[in-house]
Amino acid sequence: MATKVSKLKPQAPEIAARTGVQPTRGFKKKARTRQLLIESALRIYARKGMVDLALNELAEEAGVSSGTIYNYFRSREDVLEAVGLSLAIELSQQVSNLTLDVTRGAQRLSIGVRTFVKQAVRDPQWARAVIQVIHYANGFKTALTENVRADLQLGVEQGDFQYADENVALAFVVSATAGAMTTIVDGYTADGHDGLVAEMVLRGLGMPGQKARCIARAPYPRGLPVQK
Amino acid sequence: MATKVSKLKPQAPEIAARTGVQPTRGFKKKARTRQLLIESALRIYARKGMVDLALNELAEEAGVSSGTIYNYFRSREDVLEAVGLSLAIELSQQVSNLTLDVTRGAQRLSIGVRTFVKQAVRDPQWARAVIQVIHYANGFKTALTENVRADLQLGVEQGDFQYADENVALAFVVSATAGAMTTIVDGYTADGHDGLVAEMVLRGLGMPGQKARCIARAPYPRGLPVQK
Amino acid sequence: MATKVSKLKPQAPEIAARTGVQPTRGFKKKARTRQLLIESALRIYARKGMVDLALNELAEEAGVSSGTIYNYFRSREDVLEAVGLSLAIELSQQVSNLTLDVTRGAQRLSIGVRTFVKQAVRDPQWARAVIQVIHYANGFKTALTENVRADLQLGVEQGDFQYADENVALAFVVSATAGAMTTIVDGYTADGHDGLVAEMVLRGLGMPGQKARCIARAPYPRGLPVQK
Amino acid sequence: MATKVSKLKPQAPEIAARTGVQPTRGFKKKARTRQLLIESALRIYARKGMVDLALNELAEEAGVSSGTIYNYFRSREDVLEAVGLSLAIELSQQVSNLTLDVTRGAQRLSIGVRTFVKQAVRDPQWARAVIQVIHYANGFKTALTENVRADLQLGVEQGDFQYADENVALAFVVSATAGAMTTIVDGYTADGHDGLVAEMVLRGLGMPGQKARCIARAPYPRGLPVQK
DNA sequence: CATGAATGAGACTTCATTCAT
DNA sequence: TATGAATGAAGTCTCATTCAT
């Protein structure tokens, strides 16, 4: 499947590459089409935002017939939901991988913030997609921000953070990070952007300036850094 | 196909009456239809977001025929742009009125942040509209954030703020404020929400905790506080 | 309007005739498009039945753009409803015109039945449309059958009819008439078909054979007999 | 593309069990999938009408894959046709069973009419399906009405009926019966509904009132009365 | 034969935009 | 300028049908 010629339009190279790779591995099931659709949707988000995701365009991007989408999703809303959730899970895991052996909440948070900012610098298109999802997909926040909440609580216990309201602090972290990503998408990037943002966030959460700067500018960990 | 600007022509009586209520500025006297349309658009934003602004609906909300819109705007995009710009100007003036006699950058900034958060608490629908505009209207940020930029520079000169990059700081202030508004729109409000956010922002900009708290929690000024 | 060329398809002759006639008379309003749509819908009913009424086909038949339909009807359902109601009203008036000076219920009923059967013989396509509407449009029955109900009651008062249940009798009259029309649409027509059916109906309602035959075969009245 | 008939191949166990419940006729033993599909279709007719029969839904109702349908039917039209024919045959046999030892045409006809009306009262959903089939399936009438035609002729020979045209009479009987069923489906049922309708029909066919009433109200015969 | 993913034509509906009045 | 009927492209969704497995 996904190989049926499709009178739609010649495939963009990255699609050929992608679909060419996947059939190689002997995945058992054919329902990988769903994943293909989600990935295609993210590419469109990157270009035009979720608001303008047209299902026939998605079908074209995925090299699939328009009706096929409805074998995997009940409605357009359902597609947006699923894409948001999928992205949230993927990003959660990426950040988790980088903070497996970090036990200090402030450090964990810093790494999380920096990961997103670094990735935005590296791939602004990806950042556009993520920002879209943050603003629109309901399931996204709840799925992704639980990690942030845990790090905040850890930071409080460890005496690094002081804030009056956890939800307000949570929104602060998320929106400041997303705001930095937006700046980058809009074409502006500062030197050490990721560290600058992390420092501001840590300070905002109540950490003294010196400590905040120290943590925010610590070497970024290895791991599977940020490979989309 | 139809001119763009024009604030010249007499309107139906009920429109004159309606716009007469809005003493925003001393326009000539007739043809404030354009302003009427913008205000109507904002009401629709508040209800449904700008993404879903339908021009037919706008015409109905404004009590005007659908074709009339094209006597004042070239296209739907043009309407969105104009609404964003108008909102930015209006909000700038509101904040300016409150900070006319405040000379300290940090205080000015704090008041600005708190104004938006307070207003969001008071009128979440309005906040929805503003958030929509922040995310979508291109001209909006540049028009509104120049005040913020000035306050930032003032704060640096006065030794209150320390940040490595002004643009990053600017984005930080705006996104943290918008993030708090989003939280409120989503139904969560903390006690003294406006002060909490202002404090976080000031700290993030490099102000020591005690000072930040002191300024952020100072009495909110009088004036024409925030009357939509 | 309705003259805008329409890149759709050359008009069938009867459409040209129809639209050619209407603009002649100086009708004031342009919203006769609604009537045009209803008439076009009836032509499609005649060919394919209501079930298969496709709105783009309706637009084509009416020589109108597909979106225009939605200036007059909220949805496809609404179109079907309106067509049914319109037809019911039209038919009611036709029958009323023929029975203005007939005071005997049995006679009135006989004329009604015969009118439908005669018209079906004359224009089986029209009959197809009517049958479709009888079976599917909810508003149709209630609008049209009130006349029948009145005639039934009159017949009972005048001692011509005897039946145990009025609703059952009403259904009997309507379905027997519609059944005869179906027969005709299917290609079979008997001599004096209208009289035969009327006689059966009158008998079924309790009228003795002689009287029934006499009334059912009475000369059909003048008037504006049945000109669609 | 795939053969049409075939009642040859073994089915999944649950299907065999299911069809085993239907001892309609002594088919070989396997592959009553076709019959299963027809029965499933009738259940859907009862719920939603044949117009809305979706083949996907039919497949699900039958516990079969959508492609399988095409091993037994050439197209959706073919399914509808087959369902109509099957229902006609089944109903014919039900009525036949009840009139095996009845030799008077008027009585046979009365029993037939009453059977349908009684069954409609008992199971309006079933009646919906039958009405749908009467209106839409072409093969249905010819298959079912031959019995009615025979009874009509018998009634004429026996001096009970008098009508000018057999086809008109036939349509009269069928449509009056179907009309009564429609009334019932629409929610109205009279006391002794079946007898009332039979009496009207007999009278309409020319039988004097007393005799008609007597026959129409005769005790309804035993047998396998009407068990779907 | 059975499966069910894929197809793609076509249906309904919305809405920005045009234009004659 | 104001009107609002008309337009038609575009979008969402359904469903009969095909075909590789």
CSV table of C-alpha atoms in Angstrom, one decimal, chain A residues 10-217:
chain,number,residue,atom,x,y,z
A,10,PRO,CA,4.7,13.3,-8.3
A,11,GLN,CA,6.0,12.8,-4.8
A,12,ALA,CA,8.4,15.2,-3.2
A,13,PRO,CA,11.8,13.6,-2.6
A,14,GLU,CA,11.5,13.3,1.1
A,15,ILE,CA,8.4,11.3,0.7
A,16,ALA,CA,10.0,8.9,-1.7
A,17,ALA,CA,12.9,8.5,0.7
A,18,ARG,CA,10.6,8.0,3.6
A,19,THR,CA,8.3,5.5,2.0
A,20,GLY,CA,11.2,3.9,0.3
A,21,VAL,CA,12.8,3.2,3.7
A,22,GLN,CA,9.8,1.9,5.6
A,23,PRO,CA,8.8,-1.0,3.4
A,24,THR,CA,12.3,-2.3,3.6
A,25,ARG,CA,12.1,-3.3,7.2
A,26,GLY,CA,9.8,-6.1,7.5
A,27,PHE,CA,7.2,-4.5,9.6
A,28,LYS,CA,4.3,-6.9,10.0
A,29,LYS,CA,1.3,-4.7,9.7
A,30,LYS,CA,0.0,-2.5,7.0
A,31,ALA,CA,-1.5,0.0,9.3
A,32,ARG,CA,1.7,2.0,9.3
A,33,THR,CA,-0.3,4.2,7.0
A,34,ARG,CA,-1.5,5.9,10.1
A,35,GLN,CA,2.0,6.9,11.1
A,36,LEU,CA,2.7,8.0,7.6
A,37,LEU,CA,-0.3,10.2,7.8
A,38,ILE,CA,0.7,11.7,11.1
A,39,GLU,CA,4.2,12.5,9.8
A,40,SER,CA,2.8,14.0,6.6
A,41,ALA,CA,0.5,16.1,8.7
A,42,LEU,CA,3.5,17.4,10.7
A,43,ARG,CA,5.2,18.4,7.5
A,44,ILE,CA,2.1,20.4,6.5
A,45,TYR,CA,2.0,22.0,10.0
A,46,ALA,CA,5.5,23.1,9.4
A,47,ARG,CA,4.6,24.8,6.2
A,48,LYS,CA,1.2,26.2,6.8
A,49,GLY,CA,0.0,25.5,10.4
A,50,MET,CA,-2.6,23.2,11.7
A,51,VAL,CA,-5.4,25.6,11.0
A,52,ASP,CA,-4.9,25.2,7.3
A,53,LEU,CA,-4.5,21.5,7.3
A,54,ALA,CA,-6.7,20.4,4.4
A,55,LEU,CA,-7.4,16.7,4.3
A,56,ASN,CA,-7.0,16.4,0.6
A,57,GLU,CA,-3.7,18.1,0.9
A,58,LEU,CA,-2.7,15.7,3.6
A,59,ALA,CA,-3.7,12.8,1.4
A,60,GLU,CA,-1.5,14.2,-1.4
A,61,GLU,CA,1.4,14.8,0.9
A,62,ALA,CA,1.2,11.2,2.2
A,63,GLY,CA,0.8,9.8,-1.3
A,64,VAL,CA,-2.5,8.3,-0.4
A,65,SER,CA,-6.1,8.6,-1.6
A,66,SER,CA,-8.3,11.1,0.2
A,67,GLY,CA,-10.7,8.4,1.4
A,68,THR,CA,-7.9,6.5,3.0
A,69,ILE,CA,-7.6,9.0,5.8
A,70,TYR,CA,-11.0,8.0,7.0
A,71,ASN,CA,-9.8,4.4,7.4
A,72,TYR,CA,-7.6,5.7,10.2
A,73,PHE,CA,-9.4,8.8,11.6
A,74,ARG,CA,-13.0,9.5,12.1
A,75,SER,CA,-12.8,13.2,11.2
A,76,ARG,CA,-10.5,16.1,10.6
A,77,GLU,CA,-10.7,16.9,14.3
A,78,ASP,CA,-9.6,13.4,15.0
A,79,VAL,CA,-6.5,13.8,12.8
A,80,LEU,CA,-5.5,17.0,14.6
A,81,GLU,CA,-5.9,15.3,17.9
A,82,ALA,CA,-3.9,12.3,16.9
A,83,VAL,CA,-1.1,14.4,15.5
A,84,GLY,CA,-0.9,16.4,18.6
A,85,LEU,CA,-0.8,13.4,20.8
A,86,SER,CA,1.8,11.7,18.7
A,87,LEU,CA,4.0,14.7,18.8
A,88,ALA,CA,3.7,15.1,22.5
A,89,ILE,CA,4.7,11.5,23.1
A,90,GLU,CA,7.6,11.7,20.8
A,91,LEU,CA,8.9,14.9,22.4
A,92,SER,CA,8.4,13.6,25.9
A,93,GLN,CA,10.5,10.6,25.1
A,94,GLN,CA,13.3,12.7,23.5
A,95,VAL,CA,13.6,14.9,26.6
A,96,SER,CA,13.3,11.9,28.9
A,97,ASN,CA,16.2,10.3,27.1
A,98,LEU,CA,18.4,13.3,27.8
A,99,THR,CA,17.5,13.5,31.5
A,100,LEU,CA,17.6,9.9,32.5
A,101,ASP,CA,20.4,10.4,35.0
A,102,VAL,CA,19.7,14.0,36.0
A,103,THR,CA,18.2,14.2,39.4
A,104,ARG,CA,18.0,17.9,40.0
A,105,GLY,CA,14.7,19.5,39.0
A,106,ALA,CA,16.2,22.7,37.9
A,107,GLN,CA,18.7,20.9,35.7
A,108,ARG,CA,16.1,18.7,34.2
A,109,LEU,CA,13.9,21.7,33.4
A,110,SER,CA,16.8,23.6,31.9
A,111,ILE,CA,17.6,20.7,29.7
A,112,GLY,CA,14.0,20.5,28.6
A,113,VAL,CA,13.8,24.1,27.7
A,114,ARG,CA,17.1,24.1,25.9
A,115,THR,CA,16.2,21.0,24.0
A,116,PHE,CA,13.2,22.7,22.5
A,117,VAL,CA,15.0,25.9,21.7
A,118,LYS,CA,18.0,24.1,20.2
A,119,GLN,CA,15.8,22.1,18.1
A,120,ALA,CA,13.9,25.2,16.9
A,121,VAL,CA,17.2,26.7,15.9
A,122,ARG,CA,18.2,23.6,14.0
A,123,ASP,CA,14.8,23.1,12.3
A,124,PRO,CA,12.5,26.1,12.4
A,125,GLN,CA,10.0,24.3,10.3
A,126,TRP,CA,9.7,21.7,13.0
A,127,ALA,CA,9.3,24.4,15.5
A,128,ARG,CA,6.4,25.9,13.6
A,129,ALA,CA,4.7,22.6,13.8
A,130,VAL,CA,5.3,22.3,17.5
A,131,ILE,CA,4.1,25.8,18.2
A,132,GLN,CA,0.9,25.1,16.3
A,133,VAL,CA,0.3,22.0,18.2
A,134,ILE,CA,1.0,23.7,21.5
A,135,HIS,CA,-1.6,26.4,20.8
A,136,TYR,CA,-4.3,24.2,19.3
A,137,ALA,CA,-4.2,20.6,20.3
A,138,ASN,CA,-5.9,20.1,23.6
A,139,GLY,CA,-4.4,16.7,24.4
A,140,PHE,CA,-1.0,18.0,23.7
A,141,LYS,CA,-0.4,20.0,26.8
A,142,THR,CA,-1.7,17.5,29.3
A,143,ALA,CA,0.5,14.8,27.7
A,144,LEU,CA,3.7,16.8,27.5
A,145,THR,CA,3.5,19.1,30.5
A,146,GLU,CA,3.3,16.4,33.1
A,147,ASN,CA,7.0,16.1,32.9
A,148,VAL,CA,7.4,19.8,33.4
A,149,ARG,CA,5.2,19.7,36.4
A,150,ALA,CA,7.2,16.9,38.0
A,151,ASP,CA,10.4,18.8,37.4
A,152,LEU,CA,8.9,21.9,39.0
A,153,GLN,CA,7.9,20.0,42.1
A,154,LEU,CA,11.3,18.5,42.3
A,155,GLY,CA,12.9,21.9,42.1
A,156,VAL,CA,10.7,23.2,44.9
A,157,GLU,CA,11.6,20.3,47.1
A,158,GLN,CA,15.2,20.8,46.4
A,159,GLY,CA,15.0,24.4,47.4
A,160,ASP,CA,15.7,25.8,43.9
A,161,PHE,CA,12.3,27.1,42.9
A,162,GLN,CA,9.9,29.3,44.8
A,163,TYR,CA,6.6,30.2,43.2
A,164,ALA,CA,3.2,30.9,44.6
A,165,ASP,CA,1.2,28.8,42.2
A,166,GLU,CA,2.3,25.7,40.3
A,167,ASN,CA,-0.1,26.1,37.5
A,168,VAL,CA,1.0,29.6,36.9
A,169,ALA,CA,4.6,28.5,37.0
A,170,LEU,CA,3.8,25.7,34.5
A,171,ALA,CA,2.2,28.1,32.1
A,172,PHE,CA,5.2,30.4,32.5
A,173,VAL,CA,7.7,27.7,31.6
A,174,VAL,CA,5.8,26.5,28.6
A,175,SER,CA,4.9,29.9,27.2
A,176,ALA,CA,8.3,31.3,27.6
A,177,THR,CA,9.8,28.4,25.8
A,178,ALA,CA,7.2,28.5,23.0
A,179,GLY,CA,7.8,32.3,22.8
A,180,ALA,CA,11.4,31.7,22.2
A,181,MET,CA,10.6,29.2,19.5
A,182,THR,CA,8.4,31.7,17.9
A,183,THR,CA,11.1,34.3,17.8
A,184,ILE,CA,13.3,31.8,16.1
A,185,VAL,CA,10.7,30.8,13.6
A,186,ASP,CA,10.3,34.5,12.8
A,187,GLY,CA,13.9,34.6,11.9
A,188,TYR,CA,15.8,35.9,14.9
A,189,THR,CA,18.3,33.8,16.8
A,190,ALA,CA,20.7,34.9,19.4
A,191,ASP,CA,24.0,33.4,20.4
A,192,GLY,CA,23.4,30.7,23.0
A,193,HIS,CA,19.7,31.3,22.6
A,194,ASP,CA,18.8,28.1,24.4
A,195,GLY,CA,20.9,29.1,27.5
A,196,LEU,CA,19.5,32.6,27.6
A,197,VAL,CA,16.0,31.3,27.7
A,198,ALA,CA,16.7,28.7,30.2
A,199,GLU,CA,18.3,31.2,32.5
A,200,MET,CA,15.3,33.6,32.3
A,201,VAL,CA,13.0,30.7,33.0
A,202,LEU,CA,15.0,29.5,36.0
A,203,ARG,CA,15.2,33.0,37.4
A,204,GLY,CA,11.5,33.5,36.9
A,205,LEU,CA,10.9,30.5,38.9
A,206,GLY,CA,12.8,32.0,41.8
A,207,MET,CA,16.3,30.8,41.4
A,208,PRO,CA,19.1,33.3,42.2
A,209,GLY,CA,20.9,34.8,39.2
A,210,GLN,CA,24.2,33.1,39.6
A,211,LYS,CA,22.9,29.7,40.2
A,212,ALA,CA,20.4,30.1,37.3
A,213,ARG,CA,23.1,31.1,34.9
A,214,CYS,CA,25.3,28.3,36.0
A,215,ILE,CA,22.7,25.6,35.4
A,216,ALA,CA,21.4,27.2,32.2
A,217,ARG,CA,24.8,27.3,30.6
